[in-house]
Amino acid sequence: MLRIYKSSAGSGKTYTLVKEYLRLAFAHPTKYKNILAITFTNKAAAEMKSRIIDALEGISKGDEEYNLIKTELCQLTSKTGEQLQYDAGLILRNMLHNYSDISVSTIDSFVHRVVRAFAHDLHLSMNFEIEMDSKKLLHDAVDLLLDRLSESDAQVTQAVLEFAETKIEDGKSWNIDFEIQKLGNELFVDEAMPYIQQLSLVEFDKMRDAKAALHAQMKLFEQKVYAEGKKAFELILNNGLTSKDFYQGAKGVFGYFSKFAEESFPKDVTGNTYVKACLEENNWGKKDELDEGIKERLRDSYQLIVSLFQNDGKDYCLADLLLKNFYSFILLADLQKLLDEIKKDNNILHIGDFHHKVFEIVKEQDAPVIYERIGEKYDNILIDEFQDTSVIQWRNLLPLIENSQFKNEDSLIVGDGKQAIYRFRGGEVEQFSVLPKIFGSDENELLKQREVAVNNYGVEIEFLESNFRSTKEVIDFNNAFYKEMLDLPELKNKNIYIDYFQKQGKEKTGGFVSLEFLKDDEEVEKRINEMRCARVEEIIKDVLQRGYSWCDVAILTRSNSNASEIASYLVQKEIRVISPESLLINQSQKVQLLLAVFNYLNRKDNHIARAEMFYYAQVLNNKTSHFEEINFNTPSFAFEKDFAEQTKVEFNSTELATGRLADLTQQLIRIFSLNDDDPFLQFFLDEILLYTSRYGNSIGDFLVWWDGVKHKKSIIYPESLDAVRIMTIHKSKGLQFPIVILADAVEEKKLTKNFFWVPLNKKYLPQLNIGLLPRNKQMLQTEFAALYEREDEQSFLDLLNLLYVGTTRPEDALYILSEELDKEPEENNSVTALLIAFLKKQQQWDGFQQYVFGEQNFENKISKKGEKQKFELYKKEATQSANLLASAIKVKMKADLLWSDAAIGKIDAGNLLHEALKQVKYEGDEEVV
């Protein structure tokens, strides 16, 4: 049977998954080998494995903490407590001795394993590598495309030249790299693949003919409209009439027809209210006594123009949209070929390719051969976070669910449509909302067959309605808020929020919710960003006085820039914070110094690199920088002499190693007396080792690579560190915190898709049967208006879902910080507007101020003595973890550097690790290294 659990936030989804996994595993001591559990992040997979192991250990030892799940499992398995306890120990031993047989992984890892196993059948190299960075692949493909422009590839060259000329004519930059790369992102979009395959079959000459046909279609339409407009305007002028003779002057009929006479379109092609009042309601102003014949002829011209726009105007707008990106559209097929060439030459596959390799087989076969061995191995399929699966991912997993149903085994799907926030990565929430119906089965016979098969063998839907995370007051606030959101006309798919209401899972009261609208303080000249940071600081200080610790507080933002700004502010206020931005390796001044030297060595006439070297060398030695004392426009030997005199650092580039980048880095660390125990420095060294092992030792190439990845390379910190967490709402999903501050609840609705692939069937365009439309409101005037409208609806759902994830993270207290507007919003197109709409429906709206719900005098239920002990434990663990990690990386670096000596016999290779340990005076666990 297939069980579908529709769960809300805090309803024990992970607990349910673990319980279901254990229920199945208790059928036999090795049954766990036949269970496949799919999650969507490595962290979630690791947590699920950990909770399964912990539960088995707890049950086997009879720990009271696991009495609840033990009791439930006894009921589900019909086993006594003693039997369950004995079996738990047996299963645990089997798992630990055969840990690799535990199939709990991300969907990408699972599909990668399938592709790797069937590499030969899929005509792939057996030792291919994985490339995660799609931007790097695309950048390389665009560079290769532009490098190959020559007479030998005249068609592509001509397309690129015409593209550049068109950009210049439009007054835009001739640099077309950005435009090509922007459209090139479509090569990594699942739904674009079949269209790109069709595009590759269209000959280049036909594409040029299609472009000419589109221009001709637009020209023909313009000629018809302009001709009618000119005729009407000449009628006005020939009768001695001016703008003053018409209702509303130039804003009315006179201005409307004059636009067409000038061969341009008015802002509103069907006429504004003044034009309609005149021509449709007979309000002609001063010239009401105007000759009826003139009036009638002007009405006829107006109606003909409107009729042309209503009929032929759709094709005109479509042609205009198709031409906006036509040149980069032409190049997409060639870009795809170059992308495939790069992957083949470097023996790599992009992570998204795995799903497409499997899908090509799954979509054609009733019983996909690629699953024949796996299908026999796995009886039970458990899928977590189903609302974030893409269409192609679900269709790849569907045969496994179908096979499980055929075996009369149990499978499980868990999800929450209200937490679908990864549509920009291909997630399709409607797949979850229509279950047990299969999304898209009405248009695909094979999917319809699988839908019937799955449903014939039993499907059960259950709702997890109780919230075990939050206090009663927080739950009540969210219930009231999302009840009002369900009634908004902007929310088209009501099924997503039909299960918004949550019951209280456990007796937990004393919670608090604050909703406030911040504004600029003109008296002290504080802008809104400063006000936001200051208010966050006030809240943190307040909750600390209530008995909470820094680690109990999470600050959630919509953007990384806001997170970074708040983190910087709090650090200045001596509040310990952890955020992805504050832990970026590139933030370290020591790393910046090394990078400046790399840039200098790569190009010694680089004045910026020289200045950065001088600046960071001075700052790290606590000296004041005096740029005027160094002449950066000198030969390199003279600069290095001045640099040594000013910084007291003997720097001579000719004496530096020119071989391995790791050796060079170690030399620089010694030259500049950098503390190599610094975790930022150690992680940077580790990144250098990883890079050189794959790409080589070129300084220039490394700098290009680092520039592309520096924004996401950070040090790893211990989870137990006592510090305020700062993260985006996306990264907070699945987490919970006692105190949550939504620091920038102002987000406006933004459409996610940039382009829409459409089928074409136009008589005037026989050369092309597919097209690519840019996201533009002009789409509403074409036959594809429904695509734009659906994107608009889904974007509103994205906005609401992000807010839902944010407001359901807290356990005890929630602070929502929005902003005061100049006037109340007319549309529900932002978080601020949604908050105002809620307060109005609750009849509490009283202007932009603070609104509170729940217990204002809430306190942490843990004693302050317990908090102090917890803090000391955090501090000890954090110090140990950081020291161990830094030392381990240092040993790894030293062992790698000693390897060359071992290779020529200077030291015994068998004692390589011990020698490295001795040289770095390492006192940790050798097995960890």
PDB file of C-alpha atoms in Angstrom, residues 423-544:
ATOM      1  CA  ARG A 423      10.255  26.014  -7.584  1.00  0.00           C
ATOM      2  CA  PHE A 424      13.287  27.887  -8.940  1.00  0.00           C
ATOM      3  CA  ARG A 425      15.090  24.513  -8.859  1.00  0.00           C
ATOM      4  CA  GLY A 426      12.307  22.731 -10.715  1.00  0.00           C
ATOM      5  CA  GLY A 427      10.033  21.801  -7.804  1.00  0.00           C
ATOM      6  CA  GLU A 428       6.404  21.302  -8.821  1.00  0.00           C
ATOM      7  CA  VAL A 429       4.020  21.493  -5.842  1.00  0.00           C
ATOM      8  CA  GLU A 430       0.975  20.419  -7.872  1.00  0.00           C
ATOM      9  CA  GLN A 431       2.459  16.917  -8.091  1.00  0.00           C
ATOM     10  CA  PHE A 432       1.869  16.631  -4.354  1.00  0.00           C
ATOM     11  CA  SER A 433      -1.495  18.378  -4.221  1.00  0.00           C
ATOM     12  CA  VAL A 434      -3.070  16.044  -6.828  1.00  0.00           C
ATOM     13  CA  LEU A 435      -1.827  12.770  -5.265  1.00  0.00           C
ATOM     14  CA  PRO A 436      -2.805   9.939  -5.608  1.00  0.00           C
ATOM     15  CA  LYS A 437      -3.480  11.174  -9.147  1.00  0.00           C
ATOM     16  CA  ILE A 438      -0.249  11.379 -11.167  1.00  0.00           C
ATOM     17  CA  PHE A 439       0.547  14.883 -12.398  1.00  0.00           C
ATOM     18  CA  GLY A 440       0.412  14.987 -16.207  1.00  0.00           C
ATOM     19  CA  SER A 441      -1.275  11.587 -16.609  1.00  0.00           C
ATOM     20  CA  ASP A 442      -4.110  13.116 -18.668  1.00  0.00           C
ATOM     21  CA  GLU A 443      -1.639  13.829 -21.474  1.00  0.00           C
ATOM     22  CA  ASN A 444       0.536  10.708 -21.251  1.00  0.00           C
ATOM     23  CA  GLU A 445      -0.726   7.167 -21.741  1.00  0.00           C
ATOM     24  CA  LEU A 446       2.171   5.494 -19.911  1.00  0.00           C
ATOM     25  CA  LEU A 447       1.687   7.772 -16.896  1.00  0.00           C
ATOM     26  CA  LYS A 448      -2.039   6.978 -16.919  1.00  0.00           C
ATOM     27  CA  GLN A 449      -1.247   3.254 -16.839  1.00  0.00           C
ATOM     28  CA  ARG A 450       1.090   3.744 -13.895  1.00  0.00           C
ATOM     29  CA  GLU A 451      -1.500   5.856 -12.100  1.00  0.00           C
ATOM     30  CA  VAL A 452      -4.092   3.103 -12.459  1.00  0.00           C
ATOM     31  CA  ALA A 453      -1.614   0.446 -11.317  1.00  0.00           C
ATOM     32  CA  VAL A 454      -0.567   2.409  -8.213  1.00  0.00           C
ATOM     33  CA  ASN A 455      -4.161   3.137  -7.190  1.00  0.00           C
ATOM     34  CA  ASN A 456      -5.399  -0.410  -7.825  1.00  0.00           C
ATOM     35  CA  TYR A 457      -3.047  -1.802  -5.186  1.00  0.00           C
ATOM     36  CA  GLY A 458      -4.205   0.557  -2.450  1.00  0.00           C
ATOM     37  CA  VAL A 459      -3.558   4.173  -1.498  1.00  0.00           C
ATOM     38  CA  GLU A 460      -4.143   5.777   1.884  1.00  0.00           C
ATOM     39  CA  ILE A 461      -3.970   9.499   2.672  1.00  0.00           C
ATOM     40  CA  GLU A 462      -3.346  10.710   6.225  1.00  0.00           C
ATOM     41  CA  PHE A 463      -3.064  14.218   7.639  1.00  0.00           C
ATOM     42  CA  LEU A 464      -0.594  15.081  10.398  1.00  0.00           C
ATOM     43  CA  GLU A 465      -2.514  17.890  12.065  1.00  0.00           C
ATOM     44  CA  SER A 466      -0.798  18.370  15.444  1.00  0.00           C
ATOM     45  CA  ASN A 467       2.083  20.777  16.000  1.00  0.00           C
ATOM     46  CA  PHE A 468       4.621  19.450  18.515  1.00  0.00           C
ATOM     47  CA  ARG A 469       7.073  22.307  17.986  1.00  0.00           C
ATOM     48  CA  SER A 470       5.482  25.592  18.969  1.00  0.00           C
ATOM     49  CA  THR A 471       3.661  27.101  21.905  1.00  0.00           C
ATOM     50  CA  LYS A 472      -0.112  27.486  21.812  1.00  0.00           C
ATOM     51  CA  GLU A 473       0.149  31.229  21.185  1.00  0.00           C
ATOM     52  CA  VAL A 474       2.405  30.825  18.129  1.00  0.00           C
ATOM     53  CA  ILE A 475       0.131  28.086  16.748  1.00  0.00           C
ATOM     54  CA  ASP A 476      -2.968  30.247  17.285  1.00  0.00           C
ATOM     55  CA  PHE A 477      -1.367  33.173  15.474  1.00  0.00           C
ATOM     56  CA  ASN A 478      -0.420  31.041  12.468  1.00  0.00           C
ATOM     57  CA  ASN A 479      -3.871  29.414  12.364  1.00  0.00           C
ATOM     58  CA  ALA A 480      -5.533  32.835  12.325  1.00  0.00           C
ATOM     59  CA  PHE A 481      -3.092  34.258   9.779  1.00  0.00           C
ATOM     60  CA  TYR A 482      -3.276  31.446   7.208  1.00  0.00           C
ATOM     61  CA  LYS A 483      -7.036  31.176   7.557  1.00  0.00           C
ATOM     62  CA  GLU A 484      -7.230  34.731   6.222  1.00  0.00           C
ATOM     63  CA  MET A 485      -4.635  33.970   3.527  1.00  0.00           C
ATOM     64  CA  LEU A 486      -6.752  31.045   2.299  1.00  0.00           C
ATOM     65  CA  ASP A 487      -9.561  33.488   1.465  1.00  0.00           C
ATOM     66  CA  LEU A 488      -7.406  35.841  -0.607  1.00  0.00           C
ATOM     67  CA  PRO A 489      -8.381  35.917  -4.312  1.00  0.00           C
ATOM     68  CA  GLU A 490      -4.678  35.891  -5.288  1.00  0.00           C
ATOM     69  CA  LEU A 491      -4.351  32.343  -3.918  1.00  0.00           C
ATOM     70  CA  LYS A 492      -5.758  30.306  -6.806  1.00  0.00           C
ATOM     71  CA  ASN A 493      -4.763  26.812  -5.686  1.00  0.00           C
ATOM     72  CA  LYS A 494      -6.770  26.602  -2.459  1.00  0.00           C
ATOM     73  CA  ASN A 495      -5.908  22.915  -2.018  1.00  0.00           C
ATOM     74  CA  ILE A 496      -2.396  23.832  -0.911  1.00  0.00           C
ATOM     75  CA  TYR A 497      -3.652  25.649   2.191  1.00  0.00           C
ATOM     76  CA  ILE A 498      -6.828  23.701   2.862  1.00  0.00           C
ATOM     77  CA  ASP A 499      -5.036  21.914   5.742  1.00  0.00           C
ATOM     78  CA  TYR A 500      -3.598  25.115   7.290  1.00  0.00           C
ATOM     79  CA  PHE A 501      -5.193  24.513  10.718  1.00  0.00           C
ATOM     80  CA  GLN A 502      -3.021  22.848  13.349  1.00  0.00           C
ATOM     81  CA  LYS A 503      -3.905  21.350  16.692  1.00  0.00           C
ATOM     82  CA  GLN A 504      -1.646  21.692  19.700  1.00  0.00           C
ATOM     83  CA  GLY A 505       0.499  18.575  19.930  1.00  0.00           C
ATOM     84  CA  LYS A 506       1.628  19.057  23.508  1.00  0.00           C
ATOM     85  CA  GLU A 507       0.742  21.287  26.422  1.00  0.00           C
ATOM     86  CA  LYS A 508       3.064  24.217  25.865  1.00  0.00           C
ATOM     87  CA  THR A 509       1.898  27.762  26.593  1.00  0.00           C
ATOM     88  CA  GLY A 510       3.464  31.151  27.221  1.00  0.00           C
ATOM     89  CA  GLY A 511       4.432  31.977  23.658  1.00  0.00           C
ATOM     90  CA  PHE A 512       4.648  35.402  22.047  1.00  0.00           C
ATOM     91  CA  VAL A 513       4.308  36.951  18.574  1.00  0.00           C
ATOM     92  CA  SER A 514       5.256  40.513  17.662  1.00  0.00           C
ATOM     93  CA  LEU A 515       4.397  42.092  14.330  1.00  0.00           C
ATOM     94  CA  GLU A 516       5.799  45.568  13.757  1.00  0.00           C
ATOM     95  CA  PHE A 517       6.319  48.036  10.936  1.00  0.00           C
ATOM     96  CA  LEU A 518       9.624  49.905  11.131  1.00  0.00           C
ATOM     97  CA  LYS A 519      10.174  53.345   9.656  1.00  0.00           C
ATOM     98  CA  ASP A 520      13.033  55.775   9.075  1.00  0.00           C
ATOM     99  CA  ASP A 521      13.909  57.875  12.105  1.00  0.00           C
ATOM    100  CA  GLU A 522      14.480  61.286  10.548  1.00  0.00           C
ATOM    101  CA  GLU A 523      15.395  62.887  13.890  1.00  0.00           C
ATOM    102  CA  VAL A 524      18.557  60.810  14.238  1.00  0.00           C
ATOM    103  CA  GLU A 525      18.913  60.294  10.482  1.00  0.00           C
ATOM    104  CA  LYS A 526      18.608  56.512  10.718  1.00  0.00           C
ATOM    105  CA  ARG A 527      17.637  54.763   7.514  1.00  0.00           C
ATOM    106  CA  ILE A 528      15.416  51.707   7.502  1.00  0.00           C
ATOM    107  CA  ASN A 529      18.329  49.246   7.276  1.00  0.00           C
ATOM    108  CA  GLU A 530      19.931  50.774  10.361  1.00  0.00           C
ATOM    109  CA  MET A 531      16.589  50.698  12.158  1.00  0.00           C
ATOM    110  CA  ARG A 532      16.216  47.012  11.290  1.00  0.00           C
ATOM    111  CA  CYS A 533      19.661  46.142  12.650  1.00  0.00           C
ATOM    112  CA  ALA A 534      19.127  48.190  15.811  1.00  0.00           C
ATOM    113  CA  ARG A 535      15.746  46.570  16.454  1.00  0.00           C
ATOM    114  CA  VAL A 536      17.243  43.086  16.012  1.00  0.00           C
ATOM    115  CA  GLU A 537      19.887  43.981  18.583  1.00  0.00           C
ATOM    116  CA  GLU A 538      17.186  45.145  21.035  1.00  0.00           C
ATOM    117  CA  ILE A 539      15.266  41.902  20.629  1.00  0.00           C
ATOM    118  CA  ILE A 540      18.378  39.772  21.228  1.00  0.00           C
ATOM    119  CA  LYS A 541      19.220  41.685  24.404  1.00  0.00           C
ATOM    120  CA  ASP A 542      15.635  41.358  25.593  1.00  0.00           C
ATOM    121  CA  VAL A 543      15.428  37.571  25.123  1.00  0.00           C
ATOM    122  CA  LEU A 544      18.814  37.130  26.827  1.00  0.00           C
TER     123      LEU A 544
END
